[in-house]
Amino acid sequence: MKRATLTLGLAFGLGLVADAASAQTLKTVKDRGSLICGVGQGLPGFSSPDDKGAWTGLDVDLCRGIAAAIFNDPNKVKYTPLSAKDRFEPLKSGEIDVLARNTTWTLSRDALFNFTAVNYYDGQGFMVRKALKVNSALELNGASICTQTGTTTELNLGDYFRANNMRYEVIAFATADETVKAYESGRCDVLTTDVSQLYAEKLKLTNANDHVILPEIISKEPLGPLVRHGDDQWFDIVKWVHFAMLNAEELGVTSKNIDEALKSNLPEIRRLLGIEGNFGEQIGLTKDWVVRIVRHVGNYAEVFDRNVGTGSRLGISRGINRLWTKGGIQYAPPIR
Amino acid sequence: MDQGRHPVRPADPVSETATGLRAPPRVALYNNPKVRSAFYQIVVLVVLVACAYAFVVNARANLAAQGFGSGFGFLGNTAGFGINQTLIAYSETDSYGRVFLVGLLNTLLVAGIGIVLATILGFIIGIARLSPNWLVARLAGGYVELIRNLPLLFQILFWYLAVLLGALPGPRDSIGLGLQPILARLAGATRWLGLPDAVAQWWQGLADWIGPPELYLSNRGLILPRPVFGEGSEFVVAALALAILATIALRLWARRRRDATGRPFPVGWAGFGLIVGLPLATLVVLGAPISLEQPVLRGFNFVGGVRVIPEFVALLIALVTYTAAFIAEVVRAGIMAIPRGQSEAAQALGLQRGAMLRLIIVPQALRVIVPPLTNQYLNLTKNSSLGVAIGYPDLFALFAGTVLNQTHQAIEIIAITMAVYLLISLVTSLLMNLYNARTRRLVER
């Protein structure tokens, strides 16, 4: 009987997984009346609840953009905070519609899910105490390093120290908070994660100025939202919400000038805002989908500046996340 | 124990022929209770199996449609991440299968040591709670009520963050432990007391002659010297094994002699002398083939030596203190279940409290104690998976955590993990049931 119970339990787990693979995510979202978005557990700049409990951040704004495009209301989103370790299974099983949780696009992940676009180009770095007088990651031989388990960070760390013939001790925690707490209490000399996260975590430390982020970037971390395999329409929608924000920035359309832009004679702007053509309808949305996104959430520059850029506490410069026209690598295909 | 001496009464010949006179009434097959019950059981079983089959088929089809593979091939792939406590050799280039072994051993390590320590502490506190000494009994009672009513996760985090990481210094300011620091303290104390400076200098000289401390304690853990096994060290190990065997033989002999003559023999001291003395003598005779590698502070951390990581210590302390509170209650219940007459009789014989507990009360109480004790052992083993909260690399954290996240083989990994915890629990239960069967043989006189 024990075995039968075990089998049943296991099979029940499988059954839940099996429920997920239906291809009609857009219809499900519309019927439900809200989007369910998997986000981080409190990473300033990307996804964290503010003092009133409202979620903000670069990833959160992508979710808001999707909701705005579908419902014309950016607040019709339910957020599911997920740890790095447990982020993929809810997407796989259909508990969330999209995972926007500063997740690195890698081949092995892309083989199982669809990454829609890169909404932040990042790289892995190291943070240490200034008192250690370390100036380069190559001086970290023998150090104890705190990291979050279930991340590409953990793997890059192994590669980097192996490649440079250095010894290290890794202590891997399940959540970002535990990792930072252990670093702060002196359990490890080094905290490693994506540089954008290091800036965010640094803000949370009691004496932020006692810590320094080392110059080395040891990996490529293209962060972006991802969806399940098998629903091409939904894949297109999530992908093009990001592209719409980029195209809006490129054409100078912001949440402030959107009403004037609607009167524009420029064909590109008229196509973007749905005055000409039916581009939104082609991916299952409405003609004015971009108007909805930009009016409620803003273009990419506004979103970046508000959450992680110079308009935010993080104060990260745009760097390679500038538009391709300004020397960066953010580039969106045209709407036509 | 003396039942065998009573004459056994032969079986009553009359009672065996008393039945079978009237034929049972004829009942339709579908009204036969046996047939009915079998039928319903088969129906339930078929439905169960059909459900399970449907789930499995459905899940496989859907997972395949989403591009998720199945099977156990992933166990051979390279893991690529580091682990900070490995009982067997491990590097980033090893496979997920190796990670599984590392995690399993780490779980067994903390569970095994935890069970032993929790049993000792639990017995002490359980007995202390029944002590006639008011203060001791109240302290033990307070301990039990405090510890068992706080969530275990909270206690783990308390020991880790507040005690180990909060109170201990960094590696560069490590607390040295061992003979040298004691002598250095003695020198300091001598000066403080105003005794002649020559005495203090003598202590200090001795401390300097011994060299650096043997052990270091910091928020990176406890650093111990590592034994290096040189040529001839196998004789020392053999001597240790011999001493253990001799002690067991001695114990058997002593028990037999006590049963026959009533004269006790101090097996404990003799065994201690054997187990410590014999290997030590071998070590000296062979010219110390086992030496100690001293840890040295270099850069960020100590190099060399053996390191006990703080995650392990915090998890162990939390599991031991928490489980001991429950074991104490089990022990108390077991002792209270022994009739008062037993201890009164022991007192009448002039036994002291220690001897009374050891020889009369606890052996009988074990019959009541062992089954619930098994539960506590199983709880401790399963609770060790809470180490994931403080980064202890156990089976759950490594295999059902990191490996699952990297390979996405959720069903296989969860199935393996479940099977392993089940297996550990079943083996623990089996051993405890065997032990329980032994304690049951004890009969009250």
PDB file of C-alpha atoms in Angstrom, chain A residues 1-2 4 6-12 14-22 83-89 91-93 108-109 111-113 131-132 134 139-144 149-151 154-159 161-162 167-174 178 181-182 185-190 228-230, chain B residues 45 48 51-53 55-56 58-60 62-63 65-69 78-84 92-93 157 160-161 165-166 168 170-172 219-221 298-304 307 309-311 388-392 396-398 400-402 404-411 414-415 418-419 422 426:
ATOM      1  CA  MET A   1       0.000   0.000   0.000  1.00  0.00           C
ATOM      2  CA  LYS A   2       2.936   2.282   0.754  1.00  0.00           C
ATOM      3  CA  ALA A   4       0.612   2.590  -4.142  1.00  0.00           C
ATOM      4  CA  LEU A   6       3.821   6.836  -3.396  1.00  0.00           C
ATOM      5  CA  THR A   7       2.864   6.171  -6.974  1.00  0.00           C
ATOM      6  CA  LEU A   8      -0.370   8.051  -6.576  1.00  0.00           C
ATOM      7  CA  GLY A   9       1.360  11.027  -5.001  1.00  0.00           C
ATOM      8  CA  LEU A  10       3.897  11.104  -7.768  1.00  0.00           C
ATOM      9  CA  ALA A  11       1.270  10.737 -10.439  1.00  0.00           C
ATOM     10  CA  PHE A  12      -0.739  13.541  -8.884  1.00  0.00           C
ATOM     11  CA  LEU A  14       2.645  14.807 -12.769  1.00  0.00           C
ATOM     12  CA  GLY A  15      -1.009  15.528 -13.372  1.00  0.00           C
ATOM     13  CA  LEU A  16      -0.535  19.100 -12.198  1.00  0.00           C
ATOM     14  CA  VAL A  17       2.366  19.502 -14.575  1.00  0.00           C
ATOM     15  CA  ALA A  18       0.358  18.048 -17.375  1.00  0.00           C
ATOM     16  CA  ASP A  19      -2.348  20.659 -17.012  1.00  0.00           C
ATOM     17  CA  ALA A  20       0.030  23.334 -18.179  1.00  0.00           C
ATOM     18  CA  ALA A  21       0.798  22.612 -21.750  1.00  0.00           C
ATOM     19  CA  SER A  22      -2.348  24.125 -23.259  1.00  0.00           C
ATOM     20  CA  SER A  83      13.468  32.447  -5.683  1.00  0.00           C
ATOM     21  CA  ALA A  84      16.172  31.811  -8.239  1.00  0.00           C
ATOM     22  CA  LYS A  85      16.054  28.148  -7.355  1.00  0.00           C
ATOM     23  CA  ASP A  86      12.317  27.691  -7.774  1.00  0.00           C
ATOM     24  CA  ARG A  87      11.580  30.045 -10.640  1.00  0.00           C
ATOM     25  CA  PHE A  88      11.263  27.641 -13.570  1.00  0.00           C
ATOM     26  CA  GLU A  89       8.900  24.990 -12.253  1.00  0.00           C
ATOM     27  CA  LEU A  91       6.330  28.476 -15.482  1.00  0.00           C
ATOM     28  CA  LYS A  92       6.625  24.898 -16.627  1.00  0.00           C
ATOM     29  CA  SER A  93       3.471  23.881 -14.746  1.00  0.00           C
ATOM     30  CA  SER A 108      20.044  24.976 -21.969  1.00  0.00           C
ATOM     31  CA  ARG A 109      17.248  27.187 -20.673  1.00  0.00           C
ATOM     32  CA  ALA A 111      15.961  24.535 -25.057  1.00  0.00           C
ATOM     33  CA  LEU A 112      13.137  24.188 -22.547  1.00  0.00           C
ATOM     34  CA  PHE A 113      11.515  27.635 -22.624  1.00  0.00           C
ATOM     35  CA  ALA A 131      38.892  46.996   4.133  1.00  0.00           C
ATOM     36  CA  LEU A 132      40.222  43.910   2.352  1.00  0.00           C
ATOM     37  CA  VAL A 134      41.332  43.994  -3.045  1.00  0.00           C
ATOM     38  CA  GLU A 139      43.352  38.646  -6.172  1.00  0.00           C
ATOM     39  CA  LEU A 140      40.551  36.530  -4.758  1.00  0.00           C
ATOM     40  CA  ASN A 141      42.506  33.283  -4.436  1.00  0.00           C
ATOM     41  CA  GLY A 142      41.342  31.346  -1.371  1.00  0.00           C
ATOM     42  CA  ALA A 143      38.353  33.569  -0.672  1.00  0.00           C
ATOM     43  CA  SER A 144      34.984  32.473   0.666  1.00  0.00           C
ATOM     44  CA  THR A 149      21.985  28.653  -5.695  1.00  0.00           C
ATOM     45  CA  GLY A 150      20.330  27.688  -8.963  1.00  0.00           C
ATOM     46  CA  THR A 151      21.857  30.556 -10.933  1.00  0.00           C
ATOM     47  CA  GLU A 154      27.167  29.642  -9.454  1.00  0.00           C
ATOM     48  CA  LEU A 155      28.422  28.029 -12.667  1.00  0.00           C
ATOM     49  CA  ASN A 156      30.386  31.066 -13.927  1.00  0.00           C
ATOM     50  CA  LEU A 157      32.089  31.262 -10.568  1.00  0.00           C
ATOM     51  CA  GLY A 158      33.302  27.685 -10.893  1.00  0.00           C
ATOM     52  CA  ASP A 159      34.526  28.358 -14.422  1.00  0.00           C
ATOM     53  CA  PHE A 161      38.241  30.249 -10.584  1.00  0.00           C
ATOM     54  CA  ARG A 162      39.087  27.046 -12.413  1.00  0.00           C
ATOM     55  CA  ARG A 167      40.991  28.129  -4.903  1.00  0.00           C
ATOM     56  CA  TYR A 168      37.716  29.280  -3.401  1.00  0.00           C
ATOM     57  CA  GLU A 169      34.971  28.249  -1.026  1.00  0.00           C
ATOM     58  CA  VAL A 170      31.413  28.710  -2.251  1.00  0.00           C
ATOM     59  CA  ILE A 171      28.465  29.035   0.109  1.00  0.00           C
ATOM     60  CA  ALA A 172      25.244  28.842  -1.891  1.00  0.00           C
ATOM     61  CA  PHE A 173      21.990  30.120  -0.386  1.00  0.00           C
ATOM     62  CA  ALA A 174      18.468  29.623  -1.621  1.00  0.00           C
ATOM     63  CA  GLU A 178      19.997  34.983   2.844  1.00  0.00           C
ATOM     64  CA  LYS A 181      22.840  38.493   5.122  1.00  0.00           C
ATOM     65  CA  ALA A 182      25.626  35.920   5.155  1.00  0.00           C
ATOM     66  CA  SER A 185      27.779  39.021   8.722  1.00  0.00           C
ATOM     67  CA  GLY A 186      31.246  38.149   7.450  1.00  0.00           C
ATOM     68  CA  ARG A 187      30.640  34.518   6.521  1.00  0.00           C
ATOM     69  CA  CYS A 188      32.225  35.258   3.168  1.00  0.00           C
ATOM     70  CA  ASP A 189      34.671  37.770   1.769  1.00  0.00           C
ATOM     71  CA  VAL A 190      32.946  38.173  -1.559  1.00  0.00           C
ATOM     72  CA  ARG A 228       6.574  28.246 -22.163  1.00  0.00           C
ATOM     73  CA  HIS A 229       7.218  26.369 -25.340  1.00  0.00           C
ATOM     74  CA  GLY A 230       4.253  25.624 -27.558  1.00  0.00           C
TER      75      GLY A 230
ATOM     76  CA  LEU B  45      -7.228  -0.907  -6.726  1.00  0.00           C
ATOM     77  CA  LEU B  48      -6.158   3.737  -8.385  1.00  0.00           C
ATOM     78  CA  CYS B  51      -5.641   7.043 -12.345  1.00  0.00           C
ATOM     79  CA  ALA B  52      -1.925   6.638 -11.804  1.00  0.00           C
ATOM     80  CA  TYR B  53      -1.503   5.331 -15.332  1.00  0.00           C
ATOM     81  CA  PHE B  55      -1.430  10.739 -14.838  1.00  0.00           C
ATOM     82  CA  VAL B  56       1.840   9.230 -15.953  1.00  0.00           C
ATOM     83  CA  ASN B  58      -0.578  12.481 -19.626  1.00  0.00           C
ATOM     84  CA  ALA B  59       2.442  13.989 -17.925  1.00  0.00           C
ATOM     85  CA  ARG B  60       4.875  12.247 -20.233  1.00  0.00           C
ATOM     86  CA  ASN B  62       2.770  16.957 -22.150  1.00  0.00           C
ATOM     87  CA  LEU B  63       6.353  17.177 -20.985  1.00  0.00           C
ATOM     88  CA  ALA B  65       5.361  18.318 -26.115  1.00  0.00           C
ATOM     89  CA  GLN B  66       7.075  21.106 -24.183  1.00  0.00           C
ATOM     90  CA  GLY B  67      10.479  19.663 -25.030  1.00  0.00           C
ATOM     91  CA  PHE B  68      11.368  18.248 -21.624  1.00  0.00           C
ATOM     92  CA  GLY B  69      13.207  14.980 -21.824  1.00  0.00           C
ATOM     93  CA  THR B  78      28.921  17.653 -15.686  1.00  0.00           C
ATOM     94  CA  ALA B  79      27.651  19.642 -12.722  1.00  0.00           C
ATOM     95  CA  GLY B  80      29.942  22.677 -13.012  1.00  0.00           C
ATOM     96  CA  PHE B  81      29.329  24.207  -9.581  1.00  0.00           C
ATOM     97  CA  GLY B  82      31.375  24.053  -6.392  1.00  0.00           C
ATOM     98  CA  ILE B  83      30.364  22.614  -3.007  1.00  0.00           C
ATOM     99  CA  ASN B  84      31.951  23.668   0.291  1.00  0.00           C
ATOM    100  CA  GLU B  92      33.293  21.208 -10.652  1.00  0.00           C
ATOM    101  CA  THR B  93      34.006  18.757 -13.457  1.00  0.00           C
ATOM    102  CA  LEU B 157      18.648  30.762  11.780  1.00  0.00           C
ATOM    103  CA  TYR B 160      23.633  30.460  12.390  1.00  0.00           C
ATOM    104  CA  LEU B 161      23.125  34.212  12.099  1.00  0.00           C
ATOM    105  CA  LEU B 165      28.177  34.475  12.393  1.00  0.00           C
ATOM    106  CA  GLY B 166      27.158  37.189  14.838  1.00  0.00           C
ATOM    107  CA  LEU B 168      32.533  34.848  16.189  1.00  0.00           C
ATOM    108  CA  GLY B 170      36.593  36.891  11.117  1.00  0.00           C
ATOM    109  CA  PRO B 171      39.329  34.494  10.040  1.00  0.00           C
ATOM    110  CA  ARG B 172      42.121  37.006  10.569  1.00  0.00           C
ATOM    111  CA  ASN B 219      33.005  32.691  11.459  1.00  0.00           C
ATOM    112  CA  ARG B 220      34.486  30.491   8.745  1.00  0.00           C
ATOM    113  CA  GLY B 221      34.135  27.508  11.036  1.00  0.00           C
ATOM    114  CA  ARG B 298      47.118  32.631   4.254  1.00  0.00           C
ATOM    115  CA  GLY B 299      45.273  35.413   2.479  1.00  0.00           C
ATOM    116  CA  PHE B 300      41.546  35.216   3.093  1.00  0.00           C
ATOM    117  CA  ASN B 301      41.338  31.866   4.841  1.00  0.00           C
ATOM    118  CA  PHE B 302      43.221  29.083   6.540  1.00  0.00           C
ATOM    119  CA  VAL B 303      45.054  26.725   4.251  1.00  0.00           C
ATOM    120  CA  GLY B 304      45.524  23.091   5.266  1.00  0.00           C
ATOM    121  CA  ARG B 307      37.427  22.656   8.387  1.00  0.00           C
ATOM    122  CA  ILE B 309      31.859  24.734   8.315  1.00  0.00           C
ATOM    123  CA  PRO B 310      29.574  26.930  10.447  1.00  0.00           C
ATOM    124  CA  GLU B 311      26.524  25.832   8.432  1.00  0.00           C
ATOM    125  CA  VAL B 388      18.752  24.668   2.889  1.00  0.00           C
ATOM    126  CA  ALA B 389      17.891  27.928   4.690  1.00  0.00           C
ATOM    127  CA  ILE B 390      21.487  28.441   5.810  1.00  0.00           C
ATOM    128  CA  GLY B 391      23.264  27.031   2.783  1.00  0.00           C
ATOM    129  CA  TYR B 392      24.189  23.626   4.213  1.00  0.00           C
ATOM    130  CA  PHE B 396      17.770  18.378  -0.489  1.00  0.00           C
ATOM    131  CA  ALA B 397      19.654  21.617  -1.141  1.00  0.00           C
ATOM    132  CA  LEU B 398      22.107  20.196  -3.654  1.00  0.00           C
ATOM    133  CA  ALA B 400      16.468  18.615  -5.207  1.00  0.00           C
ATOM    134  CA  GLY B 401      17.600  22.258  -5.360  1.00  0.00           C
ATOM    135  CA  THR B 402      20.544  23.145  -7.546  1.00  0.00           C
ATOM    136  CA  LEU B 404      16.824  20.241 -10.308  1.00  0.00           C
ATOM    137  CA  ASN B 405      17.088  23.910 -11.245  1.00  0.00           C
ATOM    138  CA  GLN B 406      19.848  23.229 -13.724  1.00  0.00           C
ATOM    139  CA  THR B 407      18.524  20.085 -15.362  1.00  0.00           C
ATOM    140  CA  HIS B 408      14.744  20.654 -15.017  1.00  0.00           C
ATOM    141  CA  GLN B 409      14.332  16.879 -14.528  1.00  0.00           C
ATOM    142  CA  ALA B 410      11.863  17.571 -11.736  1.00  0.00           C
ATOM    143  CA  ILE B 411      10.034  14.267 -11.760  1.00  0.00           C
ATOM    144  CA  ILE B 414      11.955  14.427  -6.806  1.00  0.00           C
ATOM    145  CA  ALA B 415      11.341  10.695  -7.205  1.00  0.00           C
ATOM    146  CA  MET B 418      11.720  10.858  -2.069  1.00  0.00           C
ATOM    147  CA  ALA B 419      12.994   7.335  -2.467  1.00  0.00           C
ATOM    148  CA  LEU B 422      12.087   6.921   2.441  1.00  0.00           C
ATOM    149  CA  LEU B 426      12.865   2.649   6.613  1.00  0.00           C
TER     150      LEU B 426
END
